[in-house]
Structure formats: structure tokens, C-alpha cells
Short mmCIF file of C-alpha atoms in Angstrom, two decimals:
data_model
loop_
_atom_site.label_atom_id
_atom_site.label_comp_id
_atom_site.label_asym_id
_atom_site.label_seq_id
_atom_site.Cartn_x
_atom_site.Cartn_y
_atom_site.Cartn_z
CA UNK A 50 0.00 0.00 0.00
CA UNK A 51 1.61 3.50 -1.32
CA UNK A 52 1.06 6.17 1.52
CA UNK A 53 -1.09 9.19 0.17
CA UNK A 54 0.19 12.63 -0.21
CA UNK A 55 -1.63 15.92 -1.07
CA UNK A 56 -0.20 19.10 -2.56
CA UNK A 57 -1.14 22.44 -1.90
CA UNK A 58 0.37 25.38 -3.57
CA UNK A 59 1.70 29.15 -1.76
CA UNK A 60 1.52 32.40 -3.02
CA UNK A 61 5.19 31.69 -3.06
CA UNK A 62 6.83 28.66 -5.19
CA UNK A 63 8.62 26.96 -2.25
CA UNK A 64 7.45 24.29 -0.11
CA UNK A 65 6.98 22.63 3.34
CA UNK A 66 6.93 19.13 3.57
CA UNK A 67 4.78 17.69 6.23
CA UNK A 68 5.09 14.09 7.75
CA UNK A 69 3.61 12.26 10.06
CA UNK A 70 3.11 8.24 10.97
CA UNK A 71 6.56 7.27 11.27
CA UNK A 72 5.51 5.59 14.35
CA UNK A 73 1.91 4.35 13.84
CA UNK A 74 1.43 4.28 17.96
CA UNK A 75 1.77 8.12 17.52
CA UNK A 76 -2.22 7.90 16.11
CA UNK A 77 -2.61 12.00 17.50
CA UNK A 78 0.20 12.78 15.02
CA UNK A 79 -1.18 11.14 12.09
CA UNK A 80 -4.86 13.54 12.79
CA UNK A 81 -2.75 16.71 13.49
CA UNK A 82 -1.25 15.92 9.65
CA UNK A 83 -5.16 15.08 8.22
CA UNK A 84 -6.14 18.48 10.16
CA UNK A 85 -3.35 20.18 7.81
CA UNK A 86 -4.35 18.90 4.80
CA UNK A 87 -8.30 19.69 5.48
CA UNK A 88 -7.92 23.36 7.00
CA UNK A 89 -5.77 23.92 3.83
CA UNK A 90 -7.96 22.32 1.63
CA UNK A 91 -11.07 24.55 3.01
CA UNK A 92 -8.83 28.00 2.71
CA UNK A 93 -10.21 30.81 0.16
CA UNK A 94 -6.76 32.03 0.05
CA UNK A 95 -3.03 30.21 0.19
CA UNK A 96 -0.53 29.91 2.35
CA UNK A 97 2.94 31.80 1.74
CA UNK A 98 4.22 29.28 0.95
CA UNK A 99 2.93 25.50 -0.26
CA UNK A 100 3.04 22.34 1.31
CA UNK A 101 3.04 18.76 0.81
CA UNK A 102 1.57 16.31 3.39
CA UNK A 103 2.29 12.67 3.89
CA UNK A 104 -0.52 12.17 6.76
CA UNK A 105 0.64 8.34 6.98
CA UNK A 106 4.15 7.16 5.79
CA UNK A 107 3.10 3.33 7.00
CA UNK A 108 -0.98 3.16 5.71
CA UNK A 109 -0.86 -0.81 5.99
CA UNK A 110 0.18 -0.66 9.58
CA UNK A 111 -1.87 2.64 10.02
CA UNK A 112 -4.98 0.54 9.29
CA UNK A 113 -4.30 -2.04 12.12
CA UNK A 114 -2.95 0.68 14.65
CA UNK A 115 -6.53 2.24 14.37
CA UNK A 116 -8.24 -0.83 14.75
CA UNK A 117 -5.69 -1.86 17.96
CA UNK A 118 -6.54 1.78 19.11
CA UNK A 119 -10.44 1.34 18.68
CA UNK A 120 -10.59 -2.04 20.45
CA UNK A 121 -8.17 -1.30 23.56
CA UNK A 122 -7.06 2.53 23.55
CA UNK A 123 -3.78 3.71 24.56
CA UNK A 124 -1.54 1.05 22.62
CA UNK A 125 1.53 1.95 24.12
CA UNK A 126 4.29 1.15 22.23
CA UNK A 127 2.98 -1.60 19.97
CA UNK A 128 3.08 -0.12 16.45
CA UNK A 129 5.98 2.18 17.30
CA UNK A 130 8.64 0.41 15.72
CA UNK A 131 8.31 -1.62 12.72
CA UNK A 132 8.77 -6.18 12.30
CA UNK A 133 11.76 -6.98 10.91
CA UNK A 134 10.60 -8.95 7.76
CA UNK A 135 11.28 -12.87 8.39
CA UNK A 136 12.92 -12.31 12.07
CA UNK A 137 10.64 -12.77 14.76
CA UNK A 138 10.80 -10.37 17.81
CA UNK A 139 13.59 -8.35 15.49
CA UNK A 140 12.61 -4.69 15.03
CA UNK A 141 13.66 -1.96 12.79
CA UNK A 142 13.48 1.64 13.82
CA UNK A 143 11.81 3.71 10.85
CA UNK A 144 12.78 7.32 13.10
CA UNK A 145 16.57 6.21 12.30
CA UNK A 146 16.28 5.00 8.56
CA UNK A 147 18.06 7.83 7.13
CA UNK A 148 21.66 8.83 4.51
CA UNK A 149 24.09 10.14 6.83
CA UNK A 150 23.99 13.99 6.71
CA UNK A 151 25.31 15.62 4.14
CA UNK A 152 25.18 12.36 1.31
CA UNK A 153 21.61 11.93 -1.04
CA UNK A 154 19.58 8.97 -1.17
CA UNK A 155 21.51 7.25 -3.84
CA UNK A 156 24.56 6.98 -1.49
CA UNK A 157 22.46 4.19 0.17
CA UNK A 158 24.07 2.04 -3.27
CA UNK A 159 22.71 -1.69 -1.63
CA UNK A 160 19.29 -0.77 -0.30
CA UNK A 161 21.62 -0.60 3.43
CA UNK A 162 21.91 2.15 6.48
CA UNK A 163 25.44 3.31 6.38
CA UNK A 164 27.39 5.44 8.54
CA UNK A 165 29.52 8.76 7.37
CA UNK A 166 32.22 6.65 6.38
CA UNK A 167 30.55 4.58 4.41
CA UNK A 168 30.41 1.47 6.32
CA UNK A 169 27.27 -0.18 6.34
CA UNK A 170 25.44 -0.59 9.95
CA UNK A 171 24.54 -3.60 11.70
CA UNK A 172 22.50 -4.82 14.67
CA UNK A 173 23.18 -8.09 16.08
CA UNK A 174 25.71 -8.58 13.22
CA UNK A 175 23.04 -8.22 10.56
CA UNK A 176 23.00 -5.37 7.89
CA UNK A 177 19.96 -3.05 8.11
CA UNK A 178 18.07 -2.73 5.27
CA UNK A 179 16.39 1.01 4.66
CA UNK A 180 12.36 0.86 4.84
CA UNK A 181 10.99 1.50 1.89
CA UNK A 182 8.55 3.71 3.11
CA UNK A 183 11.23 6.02 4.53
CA UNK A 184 13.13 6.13 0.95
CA UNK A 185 9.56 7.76 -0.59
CA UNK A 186 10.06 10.08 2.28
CA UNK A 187 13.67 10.67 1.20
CA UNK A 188 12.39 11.15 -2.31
CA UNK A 189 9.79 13.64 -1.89
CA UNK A 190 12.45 15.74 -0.07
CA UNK A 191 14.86 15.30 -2.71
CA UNK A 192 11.91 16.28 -5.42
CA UNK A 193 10.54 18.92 -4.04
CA UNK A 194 13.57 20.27 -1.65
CA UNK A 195 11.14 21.69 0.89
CA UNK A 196 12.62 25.16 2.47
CA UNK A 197 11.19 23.49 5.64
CA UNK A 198 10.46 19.94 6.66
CA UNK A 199 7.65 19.57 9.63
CA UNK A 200 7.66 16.02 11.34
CA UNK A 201 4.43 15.41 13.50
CA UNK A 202 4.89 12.73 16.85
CA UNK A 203 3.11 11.92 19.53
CA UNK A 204 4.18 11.64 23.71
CA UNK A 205 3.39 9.35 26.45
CA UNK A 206 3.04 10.81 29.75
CA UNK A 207 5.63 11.72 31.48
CA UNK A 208 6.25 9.42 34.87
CA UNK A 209 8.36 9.79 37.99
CA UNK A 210 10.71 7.00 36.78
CA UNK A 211 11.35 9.02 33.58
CA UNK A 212 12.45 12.24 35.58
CA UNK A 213 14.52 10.13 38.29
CA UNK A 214 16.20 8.91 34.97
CA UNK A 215 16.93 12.11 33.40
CA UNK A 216 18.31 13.18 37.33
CA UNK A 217 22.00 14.22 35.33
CA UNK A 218 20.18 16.15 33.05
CA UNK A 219 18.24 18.43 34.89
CA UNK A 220 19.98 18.38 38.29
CA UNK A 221 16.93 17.84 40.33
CA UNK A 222 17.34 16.18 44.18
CA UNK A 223 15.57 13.38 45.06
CA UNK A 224 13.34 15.54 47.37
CA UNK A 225 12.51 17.65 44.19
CA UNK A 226 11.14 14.78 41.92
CA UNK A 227 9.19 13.32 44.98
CA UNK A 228 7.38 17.04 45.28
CA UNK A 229 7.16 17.21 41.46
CA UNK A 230 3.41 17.81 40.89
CA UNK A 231 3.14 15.24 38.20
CA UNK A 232 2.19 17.90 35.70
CA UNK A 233 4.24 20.45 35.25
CA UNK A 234 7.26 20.44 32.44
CA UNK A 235 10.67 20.25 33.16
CA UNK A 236 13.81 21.31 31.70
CA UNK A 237 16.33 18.54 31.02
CA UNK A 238 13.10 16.55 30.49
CA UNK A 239 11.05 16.02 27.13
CA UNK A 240 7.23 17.41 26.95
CA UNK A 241 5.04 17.75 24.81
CA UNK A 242 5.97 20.68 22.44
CA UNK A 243 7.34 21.79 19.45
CA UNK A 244 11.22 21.46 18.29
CA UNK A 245 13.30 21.98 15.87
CA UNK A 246 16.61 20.65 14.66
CA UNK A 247 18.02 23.84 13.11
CA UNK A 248 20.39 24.11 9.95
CA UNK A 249 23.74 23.29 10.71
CA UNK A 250 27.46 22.46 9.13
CA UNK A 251 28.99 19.16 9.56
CA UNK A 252 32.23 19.68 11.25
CA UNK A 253 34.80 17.22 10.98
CA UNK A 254 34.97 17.44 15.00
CA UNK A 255 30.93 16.51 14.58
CA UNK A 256 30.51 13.11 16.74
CA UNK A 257 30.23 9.97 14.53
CA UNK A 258 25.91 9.55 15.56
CA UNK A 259 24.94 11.93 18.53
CA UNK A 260 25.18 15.36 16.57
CA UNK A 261 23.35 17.75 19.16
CA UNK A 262 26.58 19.69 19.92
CA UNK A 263 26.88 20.26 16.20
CA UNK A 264 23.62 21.64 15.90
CA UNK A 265 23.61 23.83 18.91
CA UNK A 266 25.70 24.47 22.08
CA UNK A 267 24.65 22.82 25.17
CA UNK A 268 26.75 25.15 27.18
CA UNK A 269 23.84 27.85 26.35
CA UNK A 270 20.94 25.53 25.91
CA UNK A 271 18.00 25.12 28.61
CA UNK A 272 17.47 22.12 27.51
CA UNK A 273 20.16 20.60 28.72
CA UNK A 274 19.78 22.30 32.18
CA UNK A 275 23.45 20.95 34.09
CA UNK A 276 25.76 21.44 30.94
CA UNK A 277 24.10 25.46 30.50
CA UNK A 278 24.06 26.41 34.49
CA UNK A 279 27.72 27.97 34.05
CA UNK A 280 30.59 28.43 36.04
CA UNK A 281 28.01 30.40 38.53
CA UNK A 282 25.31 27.57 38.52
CA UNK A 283 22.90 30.10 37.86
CA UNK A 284 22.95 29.63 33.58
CA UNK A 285 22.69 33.36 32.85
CA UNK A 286 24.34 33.25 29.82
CA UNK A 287 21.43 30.42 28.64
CA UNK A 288 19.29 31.57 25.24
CA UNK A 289 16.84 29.34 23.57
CA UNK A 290 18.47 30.14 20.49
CA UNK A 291 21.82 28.51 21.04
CA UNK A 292 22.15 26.85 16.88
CA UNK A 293 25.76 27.35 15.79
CA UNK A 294 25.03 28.86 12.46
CA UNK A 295 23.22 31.91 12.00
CA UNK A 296 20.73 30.25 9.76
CA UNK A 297 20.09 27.84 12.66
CA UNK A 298 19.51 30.53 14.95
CA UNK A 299 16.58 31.94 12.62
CA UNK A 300 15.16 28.53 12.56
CA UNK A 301 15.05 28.33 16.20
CA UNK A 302 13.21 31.58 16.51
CA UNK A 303 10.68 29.82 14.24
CA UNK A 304 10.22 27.14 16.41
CA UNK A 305 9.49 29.41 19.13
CA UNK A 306 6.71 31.39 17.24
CA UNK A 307 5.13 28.07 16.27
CA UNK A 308 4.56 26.98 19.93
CA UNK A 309 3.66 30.26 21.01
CA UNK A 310 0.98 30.01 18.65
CA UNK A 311 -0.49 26.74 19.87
CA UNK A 312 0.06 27.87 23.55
CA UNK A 313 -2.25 31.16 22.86
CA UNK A 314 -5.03 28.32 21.69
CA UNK A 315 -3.71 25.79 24.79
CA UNK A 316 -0.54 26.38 26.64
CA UNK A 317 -0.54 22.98 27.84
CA UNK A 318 -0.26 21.48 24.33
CA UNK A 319 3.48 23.17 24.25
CA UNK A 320 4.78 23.02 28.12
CA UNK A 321 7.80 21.69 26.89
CA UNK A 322 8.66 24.96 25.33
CA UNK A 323 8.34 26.68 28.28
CA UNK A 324 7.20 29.84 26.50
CA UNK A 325 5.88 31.64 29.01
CA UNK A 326 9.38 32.06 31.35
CA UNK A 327 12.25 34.06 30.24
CA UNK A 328 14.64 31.31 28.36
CA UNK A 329 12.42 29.41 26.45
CA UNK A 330 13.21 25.55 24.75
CA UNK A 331 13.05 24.71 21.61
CA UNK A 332 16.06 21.80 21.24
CA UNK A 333 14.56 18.22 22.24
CA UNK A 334 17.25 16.51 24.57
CA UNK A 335 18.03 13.21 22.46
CA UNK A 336 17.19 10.09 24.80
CA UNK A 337 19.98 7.73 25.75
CA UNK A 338 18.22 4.57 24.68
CA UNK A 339 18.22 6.07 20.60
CA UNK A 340 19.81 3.90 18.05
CA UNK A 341 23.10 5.01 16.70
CA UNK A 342 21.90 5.53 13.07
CA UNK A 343 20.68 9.17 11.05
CA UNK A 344 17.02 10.78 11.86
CA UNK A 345 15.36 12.95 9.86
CA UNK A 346 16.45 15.73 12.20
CA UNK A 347 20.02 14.95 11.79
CA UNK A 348 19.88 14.55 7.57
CA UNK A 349 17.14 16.57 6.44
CA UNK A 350 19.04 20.14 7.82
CA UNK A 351 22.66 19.95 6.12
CA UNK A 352 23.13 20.43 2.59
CA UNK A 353 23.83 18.00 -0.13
CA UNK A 354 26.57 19.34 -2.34
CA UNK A 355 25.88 19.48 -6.23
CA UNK A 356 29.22 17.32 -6.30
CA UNK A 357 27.11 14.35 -4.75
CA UNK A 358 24.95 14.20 -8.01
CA UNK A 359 21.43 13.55 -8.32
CA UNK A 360 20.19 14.16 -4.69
CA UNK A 361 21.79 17.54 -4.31
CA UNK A 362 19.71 19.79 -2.12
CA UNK A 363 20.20 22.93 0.31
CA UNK A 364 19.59 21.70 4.15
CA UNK A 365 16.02 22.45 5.36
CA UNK A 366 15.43 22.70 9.07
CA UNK A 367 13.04 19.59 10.44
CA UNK A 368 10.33 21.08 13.14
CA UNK A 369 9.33 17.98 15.33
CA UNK A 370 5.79 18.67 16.73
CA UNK A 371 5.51 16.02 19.91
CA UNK A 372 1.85 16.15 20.61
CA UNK A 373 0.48 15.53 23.98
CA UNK A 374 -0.40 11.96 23.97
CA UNK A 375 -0.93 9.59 20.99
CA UNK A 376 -4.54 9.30 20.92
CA UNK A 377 -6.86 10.84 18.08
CA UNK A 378 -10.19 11.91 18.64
CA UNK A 379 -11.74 10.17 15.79
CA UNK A 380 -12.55 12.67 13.62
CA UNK A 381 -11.24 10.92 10.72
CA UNK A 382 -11.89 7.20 10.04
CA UNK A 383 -9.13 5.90 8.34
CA UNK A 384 -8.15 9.31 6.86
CA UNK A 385 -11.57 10.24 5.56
CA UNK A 386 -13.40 13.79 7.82
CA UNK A 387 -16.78 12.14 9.26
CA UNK A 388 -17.13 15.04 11.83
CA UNK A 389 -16.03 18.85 11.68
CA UNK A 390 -14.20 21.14 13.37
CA UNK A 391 -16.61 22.10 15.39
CA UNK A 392 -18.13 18.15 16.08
CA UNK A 393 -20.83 17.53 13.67
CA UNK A 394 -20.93 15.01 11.76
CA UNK A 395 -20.22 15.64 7.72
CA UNK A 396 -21.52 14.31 4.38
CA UNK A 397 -20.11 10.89 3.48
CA UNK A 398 -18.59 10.82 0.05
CA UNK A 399 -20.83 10.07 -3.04
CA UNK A 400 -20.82 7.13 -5.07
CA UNK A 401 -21.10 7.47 -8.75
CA UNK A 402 -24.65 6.06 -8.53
CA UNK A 403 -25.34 8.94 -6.35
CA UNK A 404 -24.06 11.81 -8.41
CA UNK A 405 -25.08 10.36 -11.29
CA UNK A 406 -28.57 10.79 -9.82
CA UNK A 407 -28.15 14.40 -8.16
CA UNK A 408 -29.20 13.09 -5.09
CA UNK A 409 -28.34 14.89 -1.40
CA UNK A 410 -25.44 13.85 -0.06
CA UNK A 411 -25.93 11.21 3.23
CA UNK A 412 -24.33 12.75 6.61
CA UNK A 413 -22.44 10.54 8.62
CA UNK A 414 -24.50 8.83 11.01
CA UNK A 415 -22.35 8.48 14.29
CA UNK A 416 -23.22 4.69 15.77
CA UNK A 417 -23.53 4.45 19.63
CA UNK A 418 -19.93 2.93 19.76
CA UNK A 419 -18.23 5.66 17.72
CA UNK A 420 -20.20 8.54 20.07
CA UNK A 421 -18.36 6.63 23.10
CA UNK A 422 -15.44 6.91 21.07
CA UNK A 423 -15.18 10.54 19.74
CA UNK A 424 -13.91 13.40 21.75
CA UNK A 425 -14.33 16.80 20.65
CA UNK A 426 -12.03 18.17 23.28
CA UNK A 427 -9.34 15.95 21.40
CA UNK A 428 -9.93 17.27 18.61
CA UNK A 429 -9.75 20.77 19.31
CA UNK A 430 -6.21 20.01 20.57
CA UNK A 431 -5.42 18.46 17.51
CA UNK A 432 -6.30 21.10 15.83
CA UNK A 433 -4.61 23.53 17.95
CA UNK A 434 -1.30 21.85 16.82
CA UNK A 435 -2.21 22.32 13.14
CA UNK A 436 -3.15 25.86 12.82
CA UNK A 437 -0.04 27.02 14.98
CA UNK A 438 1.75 24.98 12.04
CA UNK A 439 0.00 26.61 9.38
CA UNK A 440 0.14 30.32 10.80
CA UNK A 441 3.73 30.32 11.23
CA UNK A 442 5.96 27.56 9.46
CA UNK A 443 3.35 27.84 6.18
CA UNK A 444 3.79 32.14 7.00
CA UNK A 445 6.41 33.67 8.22
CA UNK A 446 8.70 34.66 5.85
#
């Protein structure tokens, strides 16, 4: 099954390219990415600039997600990562099935992840073949070379055991994450929210995988709350916009005007931005546990030189929106709008029989199970997530 993808055209020529579904447990994601596409489609007048949207990059998987999700809600991690083919109990991770920065598609020659050097990776000895639903990813990027790539998630709750974990990282005592209300974000600690990995050059001093420090400087990051407290402890030299390229910075200060846009519809949505105190965040901290192979966020941003052939494309920042929770609301069934924005339910599409005849289109009629189901409340969030991407990454100059 090919995923779909939907083009809408700007008042400008350039484009965003919008994904979502690279981890089908992140359901939430997949409706903030059919909430795009629908409040674009509905538009009288264009964005600045156009966009394409891949609501679902695994549809096949997408359609038993749903039906996992109808049956027994929260799935937890179930459809995050994706069966190795013939290897039982063997995953592959789809978030990490990227060319090393700064090489095109093609430099993937056997079908096989690779590192910089060349060298192709392996995981219990075994090579790692690239998911071919990533690689249409990779080509639409390469096609259309997207000023700005948006990538839409989803977020589990935060738990106690995840912020004793991340204890080196945000410097908190163990009275502190006992009185921690449960709730409330945390720096050194990833929330919901909305990042971005900015533009950025690859040094030869870059690390081999982890390339954070390449993309921005710790030492001045709130994110990473311990490394950015200073020789005072007190972090007053910290800035939210701590990219090491000036082109970086500017995408940072995107990032920042895209979550303050969903926090003026729902702050909550964006607490891990932190917009309302002085220094906000918009880096993600990477988690230990992440493979060592390239993410969109570390291969989308750097350029490909014309010297690597076919391919060749300037780097385009990647905007990660991690949306609270993974449910949807169940506005869409499957990808097709059976109630609005504002909870009624719509006209179901027409057969041919139907139009042939000129007859009044049939509204959806909501059964007792899907009225259980549907939350409007969810979907105003969801929504909330896609207009603050459409007002400012579709926008702002």
C-alpha cells in the first residue's frame, strides 16, 4: 500500500513538507497531519508558501494501529517500531532510517543504512536494510527540496521513573522529583511541544551519531539544564536560540513562534517549550536509549553538495511537533473527515450512482460505539497543533 500525499500550492513557489506516521502508535500525530491537509484544503486564500503532506508514511500498519486503538485505547508502544521482515521479535526503527547527513539517497548504493564513512550498519551482526517507506520520504524531499520539513509525533506521559532517569540532566534532588506535581514540564526533560533541529554544518569534530553539539551548544541551551548552568550555577548566559550557524539561529526563533501560537489556543499542548518564562526551549534533549543511526532531524538540515549528483539539495530545518499523547479523537476514520471542526458530523462521500442521480449527499450517522469513542475536546487540541503549524511555518517569511 503506497502512503497518500496531497499538494497544496503558496503564493510563493517553495514548499513545506509535512510528515507524520513514522511511528503508527503516535495515532494523535497522524490527525494533526489530516487536520493540515483539510484546513488547507477549506482555505479561500493560500498559504505563503505551499506544502506537501504525507498524513501516513506506514498506511498498511496505520490501518491495524486504528483498529488496535479502537478495540483497547492507549496502545503503548505496539506499532511504534516496525517487524523486521522474516525475524521474529527483530525490530527496525523507521525514526533512524536515514543517509548520513550531508550524502543523497543514492549513497544508500545496496538498499543498506550506512554510517559517514561509508560502512554499512549492523544490529546483532546483521545489515539493516532502509524501509521503503522512509526512501519515498527521502524522495519527496529530494523532489521537491522543501525550504522546511515539519515532522508530526506523539508523547506518552511523562512518569516519575522518567524524571529520576533524566536526574543528570536536569539536576533535580531526590526531594525535588518526589514534590514534582506530576504535571508540570521540566527542563532537562522532554514534553510535549514543538522542536526543531536547526540548519547546521557538519564539522569534521561533529561526533560519529549523537550530533546535538553540532547543531547547537549545550553550554547555552535550557534544555540541557546541568551542561548550560555555568561556572556560577545560575545559567545566565542560557538563550533558547543557542544553533551554531546563523541560519540555525533563525530557525530556532521559528520554532518558538510556532509553539507560542499553539500555547495562545492551549498552553498545555506546548509546556515543553516553556514559552511563558524568560529562556524558552526549543532543542529536544536526544534520549539515551536512541539507536546510533541518522534521523530525519540529523539529515534533512545539512546540505547535499551538487558534487554528490542527483540528490543535491540545500539543508532544510526539520520542526518535530511532539503532541500531547498519541490518541486521536476520531474525527477521521481511516483518513476520511466524518465530523467537523466544530463536532458535527459531515456528508459521506458520493458514489457514482449517487451523483449520477443528483441526489443529497448522506451525513455521517455516528453509531452508539463511535459517540463513546469521539472526543471533541481531542480534537480541538489536535487542531490547535495544526493551525499554529500553518500560521507560522506555512507564513512567516
Amino acid at each position: 500500500m503506497t502512503a497518500n500525499s496531497y499538494v497544496f500550492f503558496g503564493t510563493e513557489p517553495r514548499f513545506v513538507l509535512i510528515v507524520a506516521g513514522i511511528h503508527e502508535s503516535e495515532q494523535g500525530g497522524i490527525e494533526v497531519a489530516h487536520w493540515i491537509r483539510t484546513k488547507l484544503a477549506a482555505r479561500t486564500r493560500p498559504t505563503r508558501f505551499g506544502a506537501v503532506v504525507i498524513p501516513d508514511v506506514f498506511p498498511e500498519r496505520g490501518l491495524q494501529a486504528r483498529a488496535d486503538e479502537w478495540k483497547r485505547g492507549d496502545t503503548g508502544n505496539t506499532w511504534r517500531e516496525v517487524p523486521r521482515p522474516g525475524s521474529p521479535g527483530v525490530v527496525l526503527h523507521p525514526a533512524r532510517h536515514f543517509p548520513p547527513p550531508g550524502e543523497p539517497l543514492s549513497a544508500l548504493r545496496k538498499g543498506l543504512l550506512i554510517d559517514r564513512a561509508g560502512t554499512e550498519l549492523r544490529e546483532d551482526k546483521r545489515t539493516l536494510p532502509q524501509l521503503p517507506e522512509i526512501r519515498y520520504v527521502i524522495q519527496f524531499v529530494e523532489r521537491f527540496q522543501p525550504i522546511r520539513i515539519v515532522s508530526v509525533h506523539g508523547t506518552h506521559p511523562v512518569t516519575r521513573d522518567d524524571v529520576k532517569g533524566r536526574k543528570a540532566q536536569t539536576g533535580m534532588s531526590d526531594d525535588e522529583i518526589k514534590n514534582w506535581d506530576g504535571v508540570s514540564a521540566i527542563k532537562g526533560v522532554n514534553f510535549p511541544g514543538i522542536f526543531v533541529d536547526p540548519r547546521y554544518q557538519l564539522g569534521k569534530d561533529c561526533p560519529k551519531f549523537d550530533l546535538e553539539t553540532c547543531k547547537f551548544d549545550p553550554l547555552l541551551d535550557p534544555a540541557f539544564p546541568v551542561q548550560s548552568a555555568g561556572k556560577d550555577g545560575k545559567g545566565t548566559n542560557r538563550r533558547f536560540d543557542s544553533a551554531r550557524t546563523p541560519d540555525g539561529r533563525a530557525d530556532d526563533a521559528l520554532a518558538l513562534k510556532a509553539a507560542q501560537a499553539v500555547a495562545r489556543l492551549d498552553p498545555a499542548l506546548v509546556r515543553g517549550n516553556h514559552v511563558s518564562e524568560a529562556v524558552p526551549v526549543v532543542h529536544y534533549a536526544k534520549a539515551s536509549t536512541t539507536p546510533e543511526a541518522f534521523s530525519l532531524g540529523d539529515w534533512g538540515p545539512v546540505d547535499v553538495p551538487s558534487s554528490k549528483g542527483p540528490g543535491a539539495r540545500p539543508g532544510a530545518p526539520v520542526f518535530t511537533v511532539e503532541v500531547d499523547d498519541n490518541q486521536e479523537s476520531w474525527a477521521f476514520l481511516d483518513g476520511v473527515q466524518v465530523m467537523s471542526e466544530s463536532g458535527k458530523p459531515l456528508p459521506l462521500p458520493q458514489t457514482p450512482e449517487e451523483r449520477a442521480a443528483k441526489g443529497a449527499a448522506r451525513n455521517f450517522l455516528p453509531s452508539p460505539g463511535f459517540i463513546k469513542k469521539f472526543s471533541q475536546k481531542r480534537s480541538e487540541q489536535l487542531q490547535a497543533y495544526a493551525q499554529g503549524i500553518i500560521d507560522t511555518i506555512l507564513e512567516v517569511p
